[in-house]
Every structure is written in structure tokens, then in C-alpha cells.
PDB file of C-alpha atoms in Angstrom:
ATOM      1  CA  LYS N   1       0.000   0.000   0.000  1.00 81.00           C
ATOM      2  CA  LYS N   2       2.948   2.323   0.564  1.00 89.00           C
ATOM      3  CA  ILE N   3       3.647   2.586  -3.166  1.00 93.00           C
ATOM      4  CA  LYS N   4       0.036   2.492  -4.348  1.00 94.00           C
ATOM      5  CA  ASP N   5       0.041   6.082  -5.590  1.00 94.00           C
ATOM      6  CA  ILE N   6       3.552   6.172  -7.066  1.00 96.00           C
ATOM      7  CA  PRO N   7       3.450   5.932 -10.869  1.00 95.00           C
ATOM      8  CA  ILE N   8       5.178   2.791 -12.148  1.00 97.00           C
ATOM      9  CA  ASP N   9       6.217   2.370 -15.773  1.00 97.00           C
ATOM     10  CA  ILE N  10       8.158  -0.904 -15.751  1.00 97.00           C
ATOM     11  CA  ILE N  11       8.796  -3.721 -13.273  1.00 98.00           C
ATOM     12  CA  PHE N  12      11.785  -6.025 -12.776  1.00 98.00           C
ATOM     13  CA  MET N  13      11.510  -9.107 -10.564  1.00 98.00           C
ATOM     14  CA  SER N  14      13.668 -12.012  -9.541  1.00 98.00           C
ATOM     15  CA  THR N  15      12.756 -15.420 -10.951  1.00 96.00           C
ATOM     16  CA  LEU N  16      12.010 -16.663  -7.424  1.00 97.00           C
ATOM     17  CA  ILE N  17       8.326 -16.913  -6.581  1.00 97.00           C
ATOM     18  CA  ARG N  18       8.479 -15.014  -3.268  1.00 96.00           C
ATOM     19  CA  ALA N  19       9.714 -11.844  -4.996  1.00 97.00           C
ATOM     20  CA  GLN N  20       7.155 -12.275  -7.761  1.00 97.00           C
ATOM     21  CA  MET N  21       4.346 -12.688  -5.235  1.00 97.00           C
ATOM     22  CA  THR N  22       5.503  -9.582  -3.379  1.00 95.00           C
ATOM     23  CA  GLY N  23       5.653  -7.611  -6.612  1.00 96.00           C
ATOM     24  CA  PHE N  24       2.251  -8.743  -7.838  1.00 96.00           C
ATOM     25  CA  LEU N  25       0.643  -8.230  -4.407  1.00 95.00           C
ATOM     26  CA  ALA N  26       2.047  -4.696  -4.283  1.00 95.00           C
ATOM     27  CA  MET N  27       0.665  -3.990  -7.738  1.00 96.00           C
ATOM     28  CA  ASN N  28      -2.701  -5.485  -6.745  1.00 95.00           C
ATOM     29  CA  GLN N  29      -2.931  -2.668  -4.160  1.00 94.00           C
ATOM     30  CA  HIS N  30      -1.753  -0.062  -6.671  1.00 96.00           C
ATOM     31  CA  THR N  31      -4.118   2.580  -8.021  1.00 95.00           C
ATOM     32  CA  THR N  32      -3.077   2.039 -11.634  1.00 95.00           C
ATOM     33  CA  THR N  33      -5.654   0.809 -14.095  1.00 93.00           C
ATOM     34  CA  LYS N  34      -2.937  -0.499 -16.397  1.00 95.00           C
ATOM     35  CA  THR N  35      -2.542  -4.208 -17.100  1.00 93.00           C
ATOM     36  CA  LEU N  36       0.672  -5.964 -16.113  1.00 94.00           C
ATOM     37  CA  VAL N  37       2.213  -7.825 -19.045  1.00 91.00           C
ATOM     38  CA  VAL N  38       4.982 -10.340 -18.380  1.00 92.00           C
ATOM     39  CA  ASN N  39       7.613 -10.114 -21.102  1.00 89.00           C
ATOM     40  CA  HIS N  40      10.046 -12.851 -21.908  1.00 82.00           C
ATOM     41  CA  GLU N  41      13.495 -12.190 -23.314  1.00 79.00           C
ATOM     42  CA  LYS N  42      13.619 -15.065 -25.805  1.00 80.00           C
ATOM     43  CA  GLY N  43      11.744 -17.962 -27.313  1.00 83.00           C
ATOM     44  CA  LYS N  44       8.117 -18.392 -28.317  1.00 85.00           C
ATOM     45  CA  LEU N  45       6.806 -16.622 -25.223  1.00 82.00           C
ATOM     46  CA  CYS N  46       8.750 -13.526 -26.268  1.00 82.00           C
ATOM     47  CA  ASP N  47       7.089 -13.559 -29.687  1.00 82.00           C
ATOM     48  CA  TRP N  48       3.628 -14.379 -28.379  1.00 83.00           C
ATOM     49  CA  GLY N  49       3.727 -11.739 -25.656  1.00 79.00           C
ATOM     50  CA  LYS N  50       4.459  -8.779 -27.917  1.00 81.00           C
ATOM     51  CA  VAL N  51       1.933  -5.957 -27.979  1.00 84.00           C
ATOM     52  CA  PHE N  52       1.854  -4.263 -31.372  1.00 87.00           C
ATOM     53  CA  ASN N  53      -0.877  -1.673 -30.800  1.00 89.00           C
ATOM     54  CA  ASP N  54       0.522   1.632 -29.469  1.00 90.00           C
ATOM     55  CA  LYS N  55      -2.682   2.493 -27.564  1.00 90.00           C
ATOM     56  CA  THR N  56      -2.659  -0.904 -25.880  1.00 89.00           C
ATOM     57  CA  LYS N  57       1.032  -0.440 -24.993  1.00 88.00           C
ATOM     58  CA  GLU N  58       0.114   2.788 -23.169  1.00 91.00           C
ATOM     59  CA  ASP N  59      -2.326   0.809 -21.019  1.00 94.00           C
ATOM     60  CA  THR N  60       0.205  -1.807 -19.902  1.00 94.00           C
ATOM     61  CA  ILE N  61       3.116  -2.081 -17.501  1.00 96.00           C
ATOM     62  CA  GLU N  62       5.860  -4.413 -18.684  1.00 94.00           C
ATOM     63  CA  VAL N  63       7.161  -6.965 -16.173  1.00 96.00           C
ATOM     64  CA  TYR N  64      10.512  -8.723 -16.630  1.00 96.00           C
ATOM     65  CA  PHE N  65      11.877 -11.659 -14.618  1.00 96.00           C
ATOM     66  CA  SER N  66      15.639 -12.083 -14.264  1.00 96.00           C
ATOM     67  CA  TRP N  67      17.815 -14.545 -12.359  1.00 97.00           C
ATOM     68  CA  HIS N  68      20.286 -11.688 -11.918  1.00 98.00           C
ATOM     69  CA  LEU N  69      17.963 -10.347  -9.195  1.00 98.00           C
ATOM     70  CA  ASN N  70      17.672 -13.698  -7.393  1.00 98.00           C
ATOM     71  CA  GLU N  71      18.638 -14.009  -3.746  1.00 96.00           C
ATOM     72  CA  ARG N  72      22.222 -14.808  -2.867  1.00 95.00           C
ATOM     73  CA  MET N  73      22.985 -18.532  -3.081  1.00 95.00           C
ATOM     74  CA  TYR N  74      23.966 -19.771   0.366  1.00 93.00           C
ATOM     75  CA  GLY N  75      25.512 -23.002  -0.916  1.00 93.00           C
ATOM     76  CA  GLU N  76      25.620 -25.764   1.664  1.00 89.00           C
ATOM     77  CA  LEU N  77      23.843 -23.533   4.180  1.00 91.00           C
ATOM     78  CA  GLN N  78      20.833 -23.287   1.863  1.00 91.00           C
ATOM     79  CA  GLY N  79      17.659 -24.810   3.283  1.00 91.00           C
ATOM     80  CA  ASN N  80      19.208 -25.460   6.691  1.00 93.00           C
ATOM     81  CA  ASN N  81      18.101 -24.097  10.035  1.00 92.00           C
ATOM     82  CA  LYS N  82      20.335 -21.200  11.148  1.00 90.00           C
ATOM     83  CA  ASP N  83      20.595 -22.474  14.724  1.00 93.00           C
ATOM     84  CA  GLU N  84      21.604 -25.962  13.539  1.00 93.00           C
ATOM     85  CA  MET N  85      24.265 -24.428  11.287  1.00 92.00           C
ATOM     86  CA  ARG N  86      25.547 -22.344  14.224  1.00 93.00           C
ATOM     87  CA  ALA N  87      25.804 -25.515  16.316  1.00 94.00           C
ATOM     88  CA  LYS N  88      27.611 -27.354  13.500  1.00 92.00           C
ATOM     89  CA  PHE N  89      30.021 -24.630  12.279  1.00 92.00           C
ATOM     90  CA  GLY N  90      30.073 -22.158  15.155  1.00 94.00           C
ATOM     91  CA  LYS N  91      28.168 -18.932  15.669  1.00 94.00           C
ATOM     92  CA  GLU N  92      31.039 -16.735  14.492  1.00 93.00           C
ATOM     93  CA  GLN N  93      31.645 -18.679  11.251  1.00 94.00           C
ATOM     94  CA  VAL N  94      27.962 -18.617  10.277  1.00 92.00           C
ATOM     95  CA  HIS N  95      27.871 -14.887  11.027  1.00 88.00           C
ATOM     96  CA  ILE N  96      30.926 -14.345   8.790  1.00 91.00           C
ATOM     97  CA  TRP N  97      29.344 -16.339   5.952  1.00 91.00           C
ATOM     98  CA  ARG N  98      26.027 -14.531   6.232  1.00 87.00           C
ATOM     99  CA  ARG N  99      27.169 -10.963   6.854  1.00 85.00           C
ATOM    100  CA  SER N 100      30.645 -10.458   5.391  1.00 90.00           C
ATOM    101  CA  PHE N 101      31.073  -8.858   1.985  1.00 94.00           C
ATOM    102  CA  ASP N 102      33.541 -11.227   0.356  1.00 95.00           C
ATOM    103  CA  VAL N 103      33.450 -14.547   2.245  1.00 95.00           C
ATOM    104  CA  ALA N 104      31.195 -17.197   0.703  1.00 95.00           C
ATOM    105  CA  PRO N 105      29.872 -20.344   2.366  1.00 94.00           C
ATOM    106  CA  LYS N 106      30.984 -23.600   0.722  1.00 91.00           C
ATOM    107  CA  ASN N 107      29.514 -23.809  -2.803  1.00 95.00           C
ATOM    108  CA  GLY N 108      27.715 -20.514  -2.278  1.00 96.00           C
ATOM    109  CA  GLU N 109      27.967 -16.818  -3.069  1.00 96.00           C
ATOM    110  CA  SER N 110      29.364 -13.944  -1.073  1.00 96.00           C
ATOM    111  CA  LEU N 111      27.615 -10.581  -1.238  1.00 96.00           C
ATOM    112  CA  LYS N 112      30.444  -9.483  -3.532  1.00 97.00           C
ATOM    113  CA  MET N 113      29.677 -12.366  -5.901  1.00 98.00           C
ATOM    114  CA  THR N 114      25.976 -11.482  -5.764  1.00 98.00           C
ATOM    115  CA  SER N 115      26.796  -7.894  -6.719  1.00 97.00           C
ATOM    116  CA  GLU N 116      28.811  -9.174  -9.691  1.00 98.00           C
ATOM    117  CA  ARG N 117      25.532 -10.322 -11.265  1.00 98.00           C
ATOM    118  CA  THR N 118      23.065  -7.759  -9.901  1.00 98.00           C
ATOM    119  CA  LEU N 119      25.028  -4.605 -10.710  1.00 98.00           C
ATOM    120  CA  PRO N 120      25.760  -5.297 -14.389  1.00 99.00           C
ATOM    121  CA  TYR N 121      22.063  -6.136 -14.819  1.00 98.00           C
ATOM    122  CA  PHE N 122      21.033  -2.959 -13.028  1.00 99.00           C
ATOM    123  CA  LYS N 123      23.434  -0.809 -15.047  1.00 98.00           C
ATOM    124  CA  ASP N 124      22.769  -2.456 -18.434  1.00 98.00           C
ATOM    125  CA  VAL N 125      19.033  -3.186 -18.221  1.00 97.00           C
ATOM    126  CA  VAL N 126      17.382  -1.067 -15.508  1.00 98.00           C
ATOM    127  CA  LEU N 127      19.376   2.165 -15.720  1.00 98.00           C
ATOM    128  CA  PRO N 128      18.504   2.893 -19.379  1.00 98.00           C
ATOM    129  CA  HIS N 129      14.825   3.060 -18.345  1.00 98.00           C
ATOM    130  CA  LEU N 130      15.683   5.520 -15.583  1.00 98.00           C
ATOM    131  CA  ASP N 131      17.624   7.580 -18.126  1.00 98.00           C
ATOM    132  CA  LYS N 132      14.353   7.772 -20.106  1.00 97.00           C
ATOM    133  CA  ASN N 133      12.569   9.145 -16.996  1.00 97.00           C
ATOM    134  CA  LYS N 134      10.686   5.903 -16.367  1.00 97.00           C
ATOM    135  CA  ASN N 135       9.553   4.963 -12.871  1.00 97.00           C
ATOM    136  CA  VAL N 136      10.988   1.527 -12.122  1.00 98.00           C
ATOM    137  CA  PHE N 137       9.809  -0.983  -9.522  1.00 98.00           C
ATOM    138  CA  ILE N 138      12.206  -3.799  -8.535  1.00 98.00           C
ATOM    139  CA  ALA N 139      10.908  -6.758  -6.515  1.00 98.00           C
ATOM    140  CA  ALA N 140      13.866  -8.800  -5.314  1.00 98.00           C
ATOM    141  CA  HIS N 141      15.509 -10.092  -2.116  1.00 96.00           C
ATOM    142  CA  GLY N 142      17.493  -8.830   0.857  1.00 94.00           C
ATOM    143  CA  ASN N 143      20.973  -9.555  -0.493  1.00 94.00           C
ATOM    144  CA  SER N 144      20.340  -8.782  -4.157  1.00 97.00           C
ATOM    145  CA  LEU N 145      18.792  -5.480  -3.053  1.00 97.00           C
ATOM    146  CA  ARG N 146      21.654  -4.826  -0.600  1.00 96.00           C
ATOM    147  CA  SER N 147      24.115  -5.100  -3.467  1.00 96.00           C
ATOM    148  CA  ILE N 148      22.093  -2.608  -5.526  1.00 98.00           C
ATOM    149  CA  VAL N 149      21.662  -0.217  -2.576  1.00 97.00           C
ATOM    150  CA  MET N 150      25.435  -0.457  -2.049  1.00 96.00           C
ATOM    151  CA  PHE N 151      25.887   0.942  -5.558  1.00 97.00           C
ATOM    152  CA  LEU N 152      23.119   3.558  -5.287  1.00 98.00           C
ATOM    153  CA  ASP N 153      24.316   4.856  -1.900  1.00 97.00           C
ATOM    154  CA  LYS N 154      28.013   4.461  -2.773  1.00 97.00           C
ATOM    155  CA  LEU N 155      28.681   2.239   0.247  1.00 96.00           C
ATOM    156  CA  SER N 156      31.935   0.383   0.849  1.00 95.00           C
ATOM    157  CA  GLY N 157      32.135  -3.341   1.522  1.00 91.00           C
ATOM    158  CA  ASP N 158      32.555  -2.562   5.229  1.00 91.00           C
ATOM    159  CA  GLU N 159      29.495  -0.298   5.240  1.00 94.00           C
ATOM    160  CA  VAL N 160      27.173  -2.601   3.317  1.00 92.00           C
ATOM    161  CA  VAL N 161      27.596  -5.497   5.753  1.00 87.00           C
ATOM    162  CA  LYS N 162      25.874  -3.329   8.390  1.00 89.00           C
ATOM    163  CA  LEU N 163      22.978  -2.517   6.063  1.00 92.00           C
ATOM    164  CA  GLU N 164      19.683  -4.235   6.867  1.00 90.00           C
ATOM    165  CA  ILE N 165      17.089  -4.359   4.113  1.00 92.00           C
ATOM    166  CA  PRO N 166      13.647  -4.569   5.737  1.00 90.00           C
ATOM    167  CA  THR N 167      11.425  -7.304   4.314  1.00 89.00           C
ATOM    168  CA  GLY N 168       8.382  -5.993   2.483  1.00 87.00           C
ATOM    169  CA  GLU N 169       9.257  -2.330   2.975  1.00 92.00           C
ATOM    170  CA  PRO N 170       9.757  -0.182  -0.117  1.00 95.00           C
ATOM    171  CA  ILE N 171      13.033   1.653  -0.561  1.00 96.00           C
ATOM    172  CA  ILE N 172      12.384   4.618  -2.799  1.00 96.00           C
ATOM    173  CA  TYR N 173      14.946   6.587  -4.776  1.00 97.00           C
ATOM    174  CA  GLU N 174      14.690   9.543  -7.078  1.00 96.00           C
ATOM    175  CA  TYR N 175      17.048   9.670 -10.035  1.00 97.00           C
ATOM    176  CA  GLU N 176      18.114  13.181 -10.945  1.00 94.00           C
ATOM    177  CA  ASN N 177      21.067  14.277 -13.058  1.00 94.00           C
ATOM    178  CA  LYS N 178      22.548  10.757 -12.961  1.00 94.00           C
ATOM    179  CA  ASN N 179      22.423  10.746  -9.137  1.00 96.00           C
ATOM    180  CA  PHE N 180      20.339   8.566  -6.839  1.00 97.00           C
ATOM    181  CA  ILE N 181      18.637  10.210  -3.880  1.00 96.00           C
ATOM    182  CA  ARG N 182      17.001   7.908  -1.352  1.00 95.00           C
ATOM    183  CA  THR N 183      13.684   9.347  -0.195  1.00 94.00           C
ATOM    184  CA  THR N 184      12.847   6.637   2.357  1.00 88.00           C
ATOM    185  CA  LYS N 185      14.789   5.496   5.411  1.00 82.00           C
ATOM    186  CA  ILE N 186      16.147   1.986   5.712  1.00 72.00           C
TER     187      ILE N 186
END
């Protein structure tokens, strides 16, 4: 409901269902009368989903799914209970794996590795829409969003590990003169 009156021109979501549900639930509360249209980047669905009528295009909001926005992969910690992992590996080690910038759990990603997929996507795919004065909505996850906020707020690796992204709370930025200005508190 907190973004219900903010105009949205295009939406980017992770391929994971929890981010998609959050994004679609947020848009269900939105005041727009436009229809959300999921676009696919390749294959038959890409061809079949095209809208060719300019008037119809004006009445839609394009939605794109990308694995680049997926949550950080926790490797062998994935799917395990945090307390059990603390008992097995030690509280300090689990904390280092979960909160450090460049230390990854076995077969998993560090936040740095996560940013190596989220930031190129943000810069190459999302940013051009902002440069065209489009209002962009991103529905993703704590760590993928932390890596993007790190870039937007120009945070260091030491600073970003202290950053908590609240679940389900919008983080709103304005983009002016190639600069990002956060208008909500984290």
C-alpha cells in the first residue's frame, strides 16, 4: 500500500516466486488501471507476448523476470536451520558467511559475488529506463537489493555489511542528473 500512488512504468523481478508474489501483491494494491504484461526475453513466449498496438502499450506495464535479481545462493547452508548451522560450524563462522562482503559459504555466493551479477544487470538493463525518466519498480531479495543499494548509496564493503534491508518495505529513490537520492529510510 505504501507505493500504491507512485506511478510505475516498468517492473523487474527475480525469478524466485516469493519476490514475484511480493511484486504482484504490491501492484494489486496499486491505483493504476494499467494491465501488467509479463515479457520474456527469448523464445516463443517472447514472440507471443508482444503488444503491437501503441494504444494498448500505453495501457500496460511491462514486467521482466531475471535470475540476476535472485537471492544470494547460500551453498551448503541453503535450506538449513540457522541455529543448527551455528551448532555445527560455530556462531562466528555462520555470522561471517552470512554478513561479510567477500566470504562465501561452501559452494555458495558472497555478497560481492551477488553484486557481480546484480550490478551489471542494473546498469545495463534497468538504468537505461531511468535515463528515459521511467519509474521503475524492482521486486527482489534482501541480499540482491543490498548489493544494488550499495551501488546507489556508494557504500563500501565494510558499510554494506551493516545494512539491513527490511522485508516488504519499499526503498524509494529519485534519479536526478545521474544521481540517486534515497527518499525513504532503511
